[in-house]
PDB file of C-alpha atoms and ligand atoms in Angstrom:
ATOM      1  CA  MET M 949       0.132  -0.176  -0.222  1.00 93.00           C
ATOM      2  CA  ASN M 950       1.037   3.331  -0.515  1.00 96.00           C
ATOM      3  CA  ASP M 951       0.749   6.267   1.349  1.00 97.00           C
ATOM      4  CA  GLN M 952      -2.687   7.684  -0.053  1.00 97.00           C
ATOM      5  CA  GLN M 953      -3.933   4.218   0.479  1.00 97.00           C
ATOM      6  CA  LEU M 954      -2.413   4.091   4.224  1.00 98.00           C
ATOM      7  CA  LEU M 955      -4.173   7.479   4.790  1.00 98.00           C
ATOM      8  CA  ARG M 956      -7.133   6.823   2.738  1.00 98.00           C
ATOM      9  CA  TYR M 957      -8.322   3.377   4.730  1.00 98.00           C
ATOM     10  CA  GLY M 958      -6.355   4.136   8.256  1.00 98.00           C
ATOM     11  CA  ARG M 959      -9.591   3.492  10.191  1.00 98.00           C
ATOM     12  CA  HIS M 960      -9.988  -0.089   8.659  1.00 98.00           C
ATOM     13  CA  ILE M 961      -6.124  -0.624   9.047  1.00 98.00           C
ATOM     14  CA  LEU M 962      -6.852   0.310  12.827  1.00 98.00           C
ATOM     15  CA  LEU M 963      -9.175  -2.471  13.391  1.00 98.00           C
ATOM     16  CA  PRO M 964      -7.238  -5.603  14.527  1.00 98.00           C
ATOM     17  CA  GLU M 965      -9.797  -7.927  12.418  1.00 98.00           C
ATOM     18  CA  ILE M 966      -8.644  -5.997   9.041  1.00 98.00           C
ATOM     19  CA  GLY M 967      -5.016  -4.421   9.445  1.00 98.00           C
ATOM     20  CA  ILE M 968      -3.094  -4.083   6.501  1.00 98.00           C
ATOM     21  CA  GLU M 969      -3.290  -7.890   5.388  1.00 98.00           C
ATOM     22  CA  GLY M 970      -7.323  -7.452   5.592  1.00 98.00           C
ATOM     23  CA  GLN M 971      -7.037  -4.126   3.686  1.00 98.00           C
ATOM     24  CA  GLU M 972      -5.057  -5.689   0.949  1.00 98.00           C
ATOM     25  CA  GLN M 973      -6.869  -8.687   0.373  1.00 98.00           C
ATOM     26  CA  LEU M 974      -9.629  -6.028   0.040  1.00 98.00           C
ATOM     27  CA  LEU M 975      -8.054  -4.099  -2.680  1.00 98.00           C
ATOM     28  CA  LYS M 976      -7.176  -7.248  -4.535  1.00 98.00           C
ATOM     29  CA  ALA M 977     -10.769  -8.356  -4.688  1.00 98.00           C
ATOM     30  CA  LYS M 978     -14.090  -8.687  -6.773  1.00 98.00           C
ATOM     31  CA  VAL M 979     -17.390  -8.602  -6.273  1.00 98.00           C
ATOM     32  CA  LEU M 980     -20.137  -9.237  -8.334  1.00 98.00           C
ATOM     33  CA  ILE M 981     -23.359  -7.017  -7.580  1.00 98.00           C
ATOM     34  CA  ILE M 982     -26.459  -8.200  -9.049  1.00 98.00           C
ATOM     35  CA  GLY M 983     -28.902  -5.317  -9.445  1.00 98.00           C
ATOM     36  CA  LEU M 984     -28.203  -1.809  -9.036  1.00 98.00           C
ATOM     37  CA  GLY M 985     -31.855  -0.506  -7.520  1.00 98.00           C
ATOM     38  CA  GLY M 986     -32.469  -0.167  -3.524  1.00 98.00           C
ATOM     39  CA  LEU M 987     -30.097  -2.375  -1.853  1.00 98.00           C
ATOM     40  CA  GLY M 988     -27.546  -2.662  -4.569  1.00 98.00           C
ATOM     41  CA  SER M 989     -27.117   0.921  -4.302  1.00 98.00           C
ATOM     42  CA  PRO M 990     -25.544   1.193  -0.504  1.00 98.00           C
ATOM     43  CA  ALA M 991     -24.158  -1.914  -1.292  1.00 98.00           C
ATOM     44  CA  ALA M 992     -22.061  -0.551  -3.689  1.00 98.00           C
ATOM     45  CA  LEU M 993     -21.235   2.665  -2.689  1.00 98.00           C
ATOM     46  CA  TYR M 994     -19.807   0.924   1.038  1.00 98.00           C
ATOM     47  CA  LEU M 995     -17.788  -1.605  -1.325  1.00 98.00           C
ATOM     48  CA  ALA M 996     -16.127   0.808  -3.504  1.00 98.00           C
ATOM     49  CA  ALA M 997     -15.746   3.432  -0.489  1.00 98.00           C
ATOM     50  CA  SER M 998     -14.270   0.589   1.448  1.00 98.00           C
ATOM     51  CA  GLY M 999     -11.522  -0.108  -1.529  1.00 98.00           C
ATOM     52  CA  VAL M1000     -12.721  -3.371  -2.576  1.00 98.00           C
ATOM     53  CA  GLY M1001     -10.988  -3.779  -5.829  1.00 98.00           C
ATOM     54  CA  GLN M1002     -12.874  -4.496  -8.628  1.00 98.00           C
ATOM     55  CA  LEU M1003     -16.780  -4.007  -8.660  1.00 98.00           C
ATOM     56  CA  THR M1004     -19.065  -5.867 -11.216  1.00 98.00           C
ATOM     57  CA  LEU M1005     -22.512  -4.262 -11.402  1.00 98.00           C
ATOM     58  CA  CYS M1006     -24.978  -5.868 -13.331  1.00 98.00           C
ATOM     59  CA  ASP M1007     -28.339  -4.126 -14.213  1.00 98.00           C
ATOM     60  CA  HIS M1008     -30.118  -3.602 -17.667  1.00 97.00           C
ATOM     61  CA  ASP M1009     -32.333  -0.805 -16.265  1.00 97.00           C
ATOM     62  CA  THR M1010     -32.396   2.832 -16.499  1.00 98.00           C
ATOM     63  CA  VAL M1011     -32.779   5.579 -13.664  1.00 98.00           C
ATOM     64  CA  ASP M1012     -36.432   6.381 -13.241  1.00 98.00           C
ATOM     65  CA  ILE M1013     -37.797   9.123 -11.149  1.00 98.00           C
ATOM     66  CA  SER M1014     -39.860   7.176  -9.121  1.00 97.00           C
ATOM     67  CA  ASN M1015     -35.920   4.985  -8.169  1.00 98.00           C
ATOM     68  CA  LEU M1016     -34.413   8.225  -6.665  1.00 98.00           C
ATOM     69  CA  GLN M1017     -36.810   7.784  -3.097  1.00 98.00           C
ATOM     70  CA  ARG M1018     -34.225   4.903  -2.073  1.00 98.00           C
ATOM     71  CA  GLN M1019     -31.406   4.267  -4.472  1.00 98.00           C
ATOM     72  CA  ILE M1020     -29.453   6.673  -3.551  1.00 98.00           C
ATOM     73  CA  ILE M1021     -26.222   6.548  -5.987  1.00 98.00           C
ATOM     74  CA  TYR M1022     -28.455   8.348  -8.449  1.00 98.00           C
ATOM     75  CA  ARG M1023     -29.178  11.816  -8.552  1.00 98.00           C
ATOM     76  CA  THR M1024     -32.421  13.645  -9.984  1.00 98.00           C
ATOM     77  CA  SER M1025     -29.681  14.349 -13.086  1.00 98.00           C
ATOM     78  CA  SER M1026     -29.114  10.585 -13.592  1.00 98.00           C
ATOM     79  CA  VAL M1027     -33.039   9.737 -15.045  1.00 98.00           C
ATOM     80  CA  GLY M1028     -32.656   8.436 -18.105  1.00 98.00           C
ATOM     81  CA  GLN M1029     -29.326   7.138 -17.977  1.00 98.00           C
ATOM     82  CA  PRO M1030     -28.309   3.303 -18.032  1.00 98.00           C
ATOM     83  CA  LYS M1031     -28.426   2.393 -13.705  1.00 98.00           C
ATOM     84  CA  VAL M1032     -24.717   0.841 -14.112  1.00 98.00           C
ATOM     85  CA  ALA M1033     -23.603   3.816 -16.069  1.00 98.00           C
ATOM     86  CA  SER M1034     -24.529   6.346 -13.756  1.00 98.00           C
ATOM     87  CA  ALA M1035     -23.335   3.988 -10.900  1.00 98.00           C
ATOM     88  CA  LYS M1036     -19.955   3.555 -12.220  1.00 98.00           C
ATOM     89  CA  ALA M1037     -19.367   7.369 -12.480  1.00 98.00           C
ATOM     90  CA  ALA M1038     -20.725   7.793  -8.971  1.00 98.00           C
ATOM     91  CA  LEU M1039     -18.329   5.035  -7.892  1.00 98.00           C
ATOM     92  CA  HIS M1040     -15.592   6.327  -9.547  1.00 98.00           C
ATOM     93  CA  GLU M1041     -16.075  10.048  -7.398  1.00 98.00           C
ATOM     94  CA  ILE M1042     -15.981   8.344  -3.855  1.00 98.00           C
ATOM     95  CA  ASN M1043     -13.070   6.241  -5.175  1.00 98.00           C
ATOM     96  CA  PRO M1044     -11.092   5.878  -8.544  1.00 98.00           C
ATOM     97  CA  GLU M1045      -9.203   3.101  -7.155  1.00 96.00           C
ATOM     98  CA  VAL M1046     -11.995   0.853  -7.462  1.00 98.00           C
ATOM     99  CA  GLU M1047     -12.091  -1.032 -10.848  1.00 98.00           C
ATOM    100  CA  CYS M1048     -15.816  -0.925 -11.868  1.00 98.00           C
ATOM    101  CA  ILE M1049     -17.006  -2.952 -14.834  1.00 98.00           C
ATOM    102  CA  ALA M1050     -20.938  -2.149 -16.167  1.00 98.00           C
ATOM    103  CA  LEU M1051     -22.529  -4.124 -17.527  1.00 98.00           C
ATOM    104  CA  GLU M1052     -26.158  -3.285 -18.812  1.00 97.00           C
ATOM    105  CA  VAL M1053     -27.359  -6.871 -19.213  1.00 93.00           C
ATOM    106  CA  ARG M1054     -30.199  -9.086 -18.270  1.00 91.00           C
ATOM    107  CA  VAL M1055     -27.814 -11.810 -17.214  1.00 88.00           C
ATOM    108  CA  ASP M1056     -28.762 -15.153 -18.694  1.00 90.00           C
ATOM    109  CA  THR M1057     -27.906 -18.512 -16.951  1.00 92.00           C
ATOM    110  CA  GLU M1058     -24.663 -19.112 -18.980  1.00 93.00           C
ATOM    111  CA  ARG M1059     -23.466 -15.412 -18.394  1.00 95.00           C
ATOM    112  CA  LEU M1060     -24.255 -15.966 -14.633  1.00 97.00           C
ATOM    113  CA  HIS M1061     -21.971 -19.218 -13.935  1.00 97.00           C
ATOM    114  CA  GLU M1062     -19.021 -16.927 -16.104  1.00 97.00           C
ATOM    115  CA  LEU M1063     -19.360 -14.340 -13.595  1.00 98.00           C
ATOM    116  CA  ALA M1064     -19.876 -15.808 -10.393  1.00 98.00           C
ATOM    117  CA  GLY M1065     -16.736 -18.117 -11.320  1.00 98.00           C
ATOM    118  CA  GLN M1066     -14.753 -15.248 -11.657  1.00 98.00           C
ATOM    119  CA  ALA M1067     -15.689 -13.322  -8.280  1.00 98.00           C
ATOM    120  CA  ASP M1068     -14.540 -13.871  -4.857  1.00 98.00           C
ATOM    121  CA  VAL M1069     -18.317 -12.933  -3.478  1.00 98.00           C
ATOM    122  CA  VAL M1070     -21.531 -12.318  -5.259  1.00 98.00           C
ATOM    123  CA  LEU M1071     -24.612  -9.767  -3.526  1.00 98.00           C
ATOM    124  CA  ASP M1072     -27.810 -10.463  -5.090  1.00 98.00           C
ATOM    125  CA  CYS M1073     -29.666  -7.388  -4.759  1.00 98.00           C
ATOM    126  CA  SER M1074     -32.354  -8.254  -7.831  1.00 96.00           C
ATOM    127  CA  ASP M1075     -35.959  -7.960  -7.040  1.00 91.00           C
ATOM    128  CA  ASN M1076     -37.342 -11.244  -8.818  1.00 90.00           C
ATOM    129  CA  PHE M1077     -37.411 -14.881  -7.536  1.00 90.00           C
ATOM    130  CA  ALA M1078     -36.363 -15.922 -10.842  1.00 91.00           C
ATOM    131  CA  THR M1079     -32.939 -13.929 -10.890  1.00 94.00           C
ATOM    132  CA  ARG M1080     -32.732 -15.080  -7.141  1.00 95.00           C
ATOM    133  CA  TYR M1081     -32.593 -18.912  -7.760  1.00 95.00           C
ATOM    134  CA  ALA M1082     -30.410 -18.526 -10.875  1.00 96.00           C
ATOM    135  CA  ILE M1083     -27.703 -16.635  -9.021  1.00 98.00           C
ATOM    136  CA  ASN M1084     -28.080 -19.475  -6.154  1.00 97.00           C
ATOM    137  CA  ARG M1085     -27.323 -22.363  -8.660  1.00 97.00           C
ATOM    138  CA  ALA M1086     -24.475 -20.482 -10.273  1.00 98.00           C
ATOM    139  CA  CYS M1087     -23.008 -19.742  -6.658  1.00 98.00           C
ATOM    140  CA  LEU M1088     -23.277 -23.329  -5.365  1.00 97.00           C
ATOM    141  CA  LEU M1089     -21.811 -24.858  -8.563  1.00 97.00           C
ATOM    142  CA  GLN M1090     -18.960 -22.346  -8.877  1.00 97.00           C
ATOM    143  CA  GLY M1091     -18.358 -22.378  -4.961  1.00 98.00           C
ATOM    144  CA  LYS M1092     -18.509 -18.835  -4.654  1.00 98.00           C
ATOM    145  CA  PRO M1093     -20.211 -16.873  -1.059  1.00 98.00           C
ATOM    146  CA  LEU M1094     -23.375 -15.636  -1.933  1.00 98.00           C
ATOM    147  CA  VAL M1095     -24.847 -12.737   0.117  1.00 98.00           C
ATOM    148  CA  SER M1096     -28.517 -12.653  -0.785  1.00 98.00           C
ATOM    149  CA  GLY M1097     -31.169  -9.452   0.417  1.00 98.00           C
ATOM    150  CA  ALA M1098     -34.144  -8.614  -0.067  1.00 97.00           C
ATOM    151  CA  ALA M1099     -36.654  -5.871   0.999  1.00 96.00           C
ATOM    152  CA  ILE M1100     -40.241  -5.427   0.217  1.00 95.00           C
ATOM    153  CA  GLN M1101     -42.803  -2.866   2.760  1.00 96.00           C
ATOM    154  CA  TYR M1102     -40.946  -2.447   5.914  1.00 97.00           C
ATOM    155  CA  ASP M1103     -39.674  -6.221   5.967  1.00 97.00           C
ATOM    156  CA  GLY M1104     -36.333  -7.174   5.112  1.00 97.00           C
ATOM    157  CA  GLN M1105     -33.630 -10.271   5.068  1.00 97.00           C
ATOM    158  CA  VAL M1106     -30.063 -11.033   4.932  1.00 98.00           C
ATOM    159  CA  ALA M1107     -28.669 -14.455   4.336  1.00 98.00           C
ATOM    160  CA  VAL M1108     -25.404 -15.848   3.842  1.00 98.00           C
ATOM    161  CA  PHE M1109     -24.283 -18.951   1.648  1.00 98.00           C
ATOM    162  CA  ASP M1110     -20.839 -19.987   2.408  1.00 97.00           C
ATOM    163  CA  PHE M1111     -20.358 -22.479  -0.868  1.00 97.00           C
ATOM    164  CA  ARG M1112     -17.067 -22.167  -0.257  1.00 97.00           C
ATOM    165  CA  LYS M1113     -17.466 -24.665   2.424  1.00 95.00           C
ATOM    166  CA  MET M1114     -19.116 -28.211   3.051  1.00 90.00           C
ATOM    167  CA  ASP M1115     -23.195 -28.700   4.004  1.00 90.00           C
ATOM    168  CA  MET M1116     -23.759 -25.402   3.470  1.00 95.00           C
ATOM    169  CA  PRO M1117     -27.774 -25.008   3.159  1.00 97.00           C
ATOM    170  CA  CYS M1118     -28.787 -22.640  -0.036  1.00 97.00           C
ATOM    171  CA  TYR M1119     -31.298 -20.096  -0.900  1.00 97.00           C
ATOM    172  CA  ASN M1120     -33.623 -22.612  -1.816  1.00 96.00           C
ATOM    173  CA  CYS M1121     -33.632 -24.452   1.108  1.00 95.00           C
ATOM    174  CA  LEU M1122     -35.210 -21.808   2.870  1.00 93.00           C
ATOM    175  CA  PHE M1123     -37.244 -20.758  -0.173  1.00 92.00           C
ATOM    176  CA  PRO M1124     -38.144 -23.800  -2.263  1.00 91.00           C
ATOM    177  CA  GLU M1125     -39.064 -22.909  -5.705  1.00 86.00           C
ATOM    178  CA  ASP M1126     -41.843 -24.765  -6.326  1.00 76.00           C
ATOM    179  CA  SER M1127     -43.387 -24.169  -3.132  1.00 69.00           C
ATOM    180  CA  LEU M1128     -43.794 -20.208  -3.915  1.00 60.00           C
ATOM    181  CA  ALA M1129     -47.682 -19.256  -4.349  1.00 49.00           C
ATOM    182  CA  ALA M1130     -47.296 -15.422  -5.722  1.00 50.00           C
ATOM    183  CA  GLU M1131     -44.562 -13.117  -6.075  1.00 58.00           C
ATOM    184  CA  LEU M1132     -44.707  -9.674  -4.465  1.00 56.00           C
ATOM    185  CA  ARG M1133     -43.000  -7.628  -6.789  1.00 57.00           C
ATOM    186  CA  CYS M1134     -41.201  -4.802  -5.706  1.00 54.00           C
ATOM    187  CA  ALA M1135     -42.076  -2.723  -8.932  1.00 57.00           C
ATOM    188  CA  THR M1136     -45.577  -3.122  -8.099  1.00 71.00           C
ATOM    189  CA  THR M1137     -44.962  -2.600  -3.845  1.00 86.00           C
ATOM    190  CA  GLY M1138     -44.538  -0.432  -1.335  1.00 95.00           C
ATOM    191  CA  VAL M1139     -40.737  -0.042   0.277  1.00 96.00           C
ATOM    192  CA  PHE M1140     -40.071   2.086   2.968  1.00 98.00           C
ATOM    193  CA  ALA M1141     -36.875   3.802   1.442  1.00 98.00           C
ATOM    194  CA  PRO M1142     -34.271   3.065   4.777  1.00 98.00           C
ATOM    195  CA  LEU M1143     -34.744   0.219   4.739  1.00 98.00           C
ATOM    196  CA  THR M1144     -32.879  -0.506   1.110  1.00 98.00           C
ATOM    197  CA  GLY M1145     -30.401   1.226   2.909  1.00 98.00           C
ATOM    198  CA  ILE M1146     -30.108  -1.017   6.217  1.00 98.00           C
ATOM    199  CA  ILE M1147     -30.373  -4.212   4.123  1.00 98.00           C
ATOM    200  CA  GLY M1148     -27.574  -3.318   1.211  1.00 98.00           C
ATOM    201  CA  THR M1149     -25.436  -1.828   4.104  1.00 98.00           C
ATOM    202  CA  LEU M1150     -25.842  -4.778   5.710  1.00 98.00           C
ATOM    203  CA  GLN M1151     -24.999  -6.917   2.552  1.00 98.00           C
ATOM    204  CA  ALA M1152     -21.643  -4.982   1.979  1.00 98.00           C
ATOM    205  CA  ALA M1153     -20.492  -5.733   5.508  1.00 98.00           C
ATOM    206  CA  GLU M1154     -20.972  -9.500   4.974  1.00 98.00           C
ATOM    207  CA  ALA M1155     -19.018  -9.283   1.975  1.00 98.00           C
ATOM    208  CA  LEU M1156     -16.185  -7.613   3.341  1.00 98.00           C
ATOM    209  CA  LYS M1157     -15.868 -10.006   6.121  1.00 98.00           C
ATOM    210  CA  LEU M1158     -16.188 -13.044   3.502  1.00 98.00           C
ATOM    211  CA  ILE M1159     -13.281 -11.701   1.498  1.00 98.00           C
ATOM    212  CA  ILE M1160     -11.118 -11.092   4.593  1.00 98.00           C
ATOM    213  CA  GLY M1161     -11.882 -14.401   6.019  1.00 97.00           C
ATOM    214  CA  ILE M1162     -13.327 -13.404   9.273  1.00 97.00           C
ATOM    215  CA  GLU M1163     -15.882 -15.929  10.240  1.00 93.00           C
ATOM    216  CA  ARG M1164     -18.005 -13.980  12.568  1.00 94.00           C
ATOM    217  CA  GLY M1165     -21.121 -13.005  11.368  1.00 95.00           C
ATOM    218  CA  LEU M1166     -24.444 -14.613   8.921  1.00 97.00           C
ATOM    219  CA  GLY M1167     -22.973 -17.422   7.336  1.00 96.00           C
ATOM    220  CA  GLY M1168     -25.806 -20.326   7.267  1.00 96.00           C
ATOM    221  CA  LYS M1169     -28.042 -17.625   8.886  1.00 97.00           C
ATOM    222  CA  LEU M1170     -30.837 -15.594   8.237  1.00 98.00           C
ATOM    223  CA  LEU M1171     -30.994 -12.032   9.267  1.00 98.00           C
ATOM    224  CA  THR M1172     -34.744 -10.146   9.759  1.00 98.00           C
ATOM    225  CA  VAL M1173     -35.406  -6.651   9.819  1.00 98.00           C
ATOM    226  CA  ASN M1174     -38.701  -5.146  10.280  1.00 98.00           C
ATOM    227  CA  ALA M1175     -38.244  -1.458  10.264  1.00 98.00           C
ATOM    228  CA  LEU M1176     -41.646  -0.661  11.305  1.00 98.00           C
ATOM    229  CA  ASP M1177     -41.070  -2.075  14.937  1.00 98.00           C
ATOM    230  CA  MET M1178     -37.687  -1.739  14.617  1.00 97.00           C
ATOM    231  CA  ASN M1179     -37.381  -5.729  15.248  1.00 98.00           C
ATOM    232  CA  ILE M1180     -34.232  -7.443  14.413  1.00 98.00           C
ATOM    233  CA  MET M1181     -33.851 -11.590  14.618  1.00 98.00           C
ATOM    234  CA  ARG M1182     -30.919 -13.826  13.585  1.00 97.00           C
ATOM    235  CA  SER M1183     -31.762 -17.848  12.900  1.00 97.00           C
ATOM    236  CA  SER M1184     -30.008 -20.320  12.037  1.00 97.00           C
ATOM    237  CA  LEU M1185     -30.521 -22.248   8.238  1.00 96.00           C
ATOM    238  CA  SER M1186     -30.859 -25.884   7.932  1.00 95.00           C
ATOM    239  CA  LYS M1187     -29.665 -27.481   5.159  1.00 95.00           C
ATOM    240  CA  ASP M1188     -32.591 -29.647   3.469  1.00 94.00           C
ATOM    241  CA  PRO M1189     -31.469 -33.152   2.425  1.00 94.00           C
ATOM    242  CA  THR M1190     -34.900 -33.066  -0.231  1.00 94.00           C
ATOM    243  CA  CYS M1191     -33.564 -30.006  -1.562  1.00 95.00           C
ATOM    244  CA  SER M1192     -34.215 -29.649  -5.514  1.00 94.00           C
ATOM    245  CA  VAL M1193     -30.822 -27.851  -6.076  1.00 95.00           C
ATOM    246  CA  CYS M1194     -27.796 -28.653  -3.048  1.00 95.00           C
ATOM    247  CA  GLY M1195     -29.779 -32.109  -1.620  1.00 90.00           C
ATOM    248  CA  LYS M1196     -28.475 -35.469  -2.860  1.00 75.00           C
TER     249      LYS M1196
HETATM  250 ZN1   ZN A1887     -30.521 -25.834  -0.795  1.00 65.05          ZN
END
């Protein structure tokens, strides 16, 4: 690390669990973020500020005025621009050292496997179940840690599936694909703005610890947040031996 980096990341370096060694791991790390909406916005901002070496941003959408209530990486002047291009510019302003790869695409299964394979950690910040199941499969097969987040109305959740480890439950163990009656769409349901900030920020925190190898956190666990009662609960997940994705 050079002098500027020692200054920029000094408050991380002072933490015994991170130190110079941990910060150097962050500088070398590659994180894939799927979805640059309410969750992806704060997650990307904190990962860039923290000095994660490479961020790959995936989103096919353009910025809409209705996004600005919670998607804090964008400005009013961003409306109409591709989300990933606008986000990349914002991240560069915060930390020009971070290499940002902007992919303005809706990723298919094959591309997802390729991108997950290249990443050290994957953040699921998407807003639909089809994408969540596809990301879960890709991370499981590629053996990459997945930090899954969701937020709707006042309810949010974060779960970490560290597929570098044996016998880790997967997203499908938690929410089996075929058991879903109807899907609440974030596009058509209200969401409390700061809740997306809370969940996306928790995802960034878990990603940093996964990169550094800090074992404490949400590995194999689910954290649920209700922002109306401000009730936060953590529970352990168990692997479903009959799971259609990770079971034998
Ligand atoms: Zn499973």
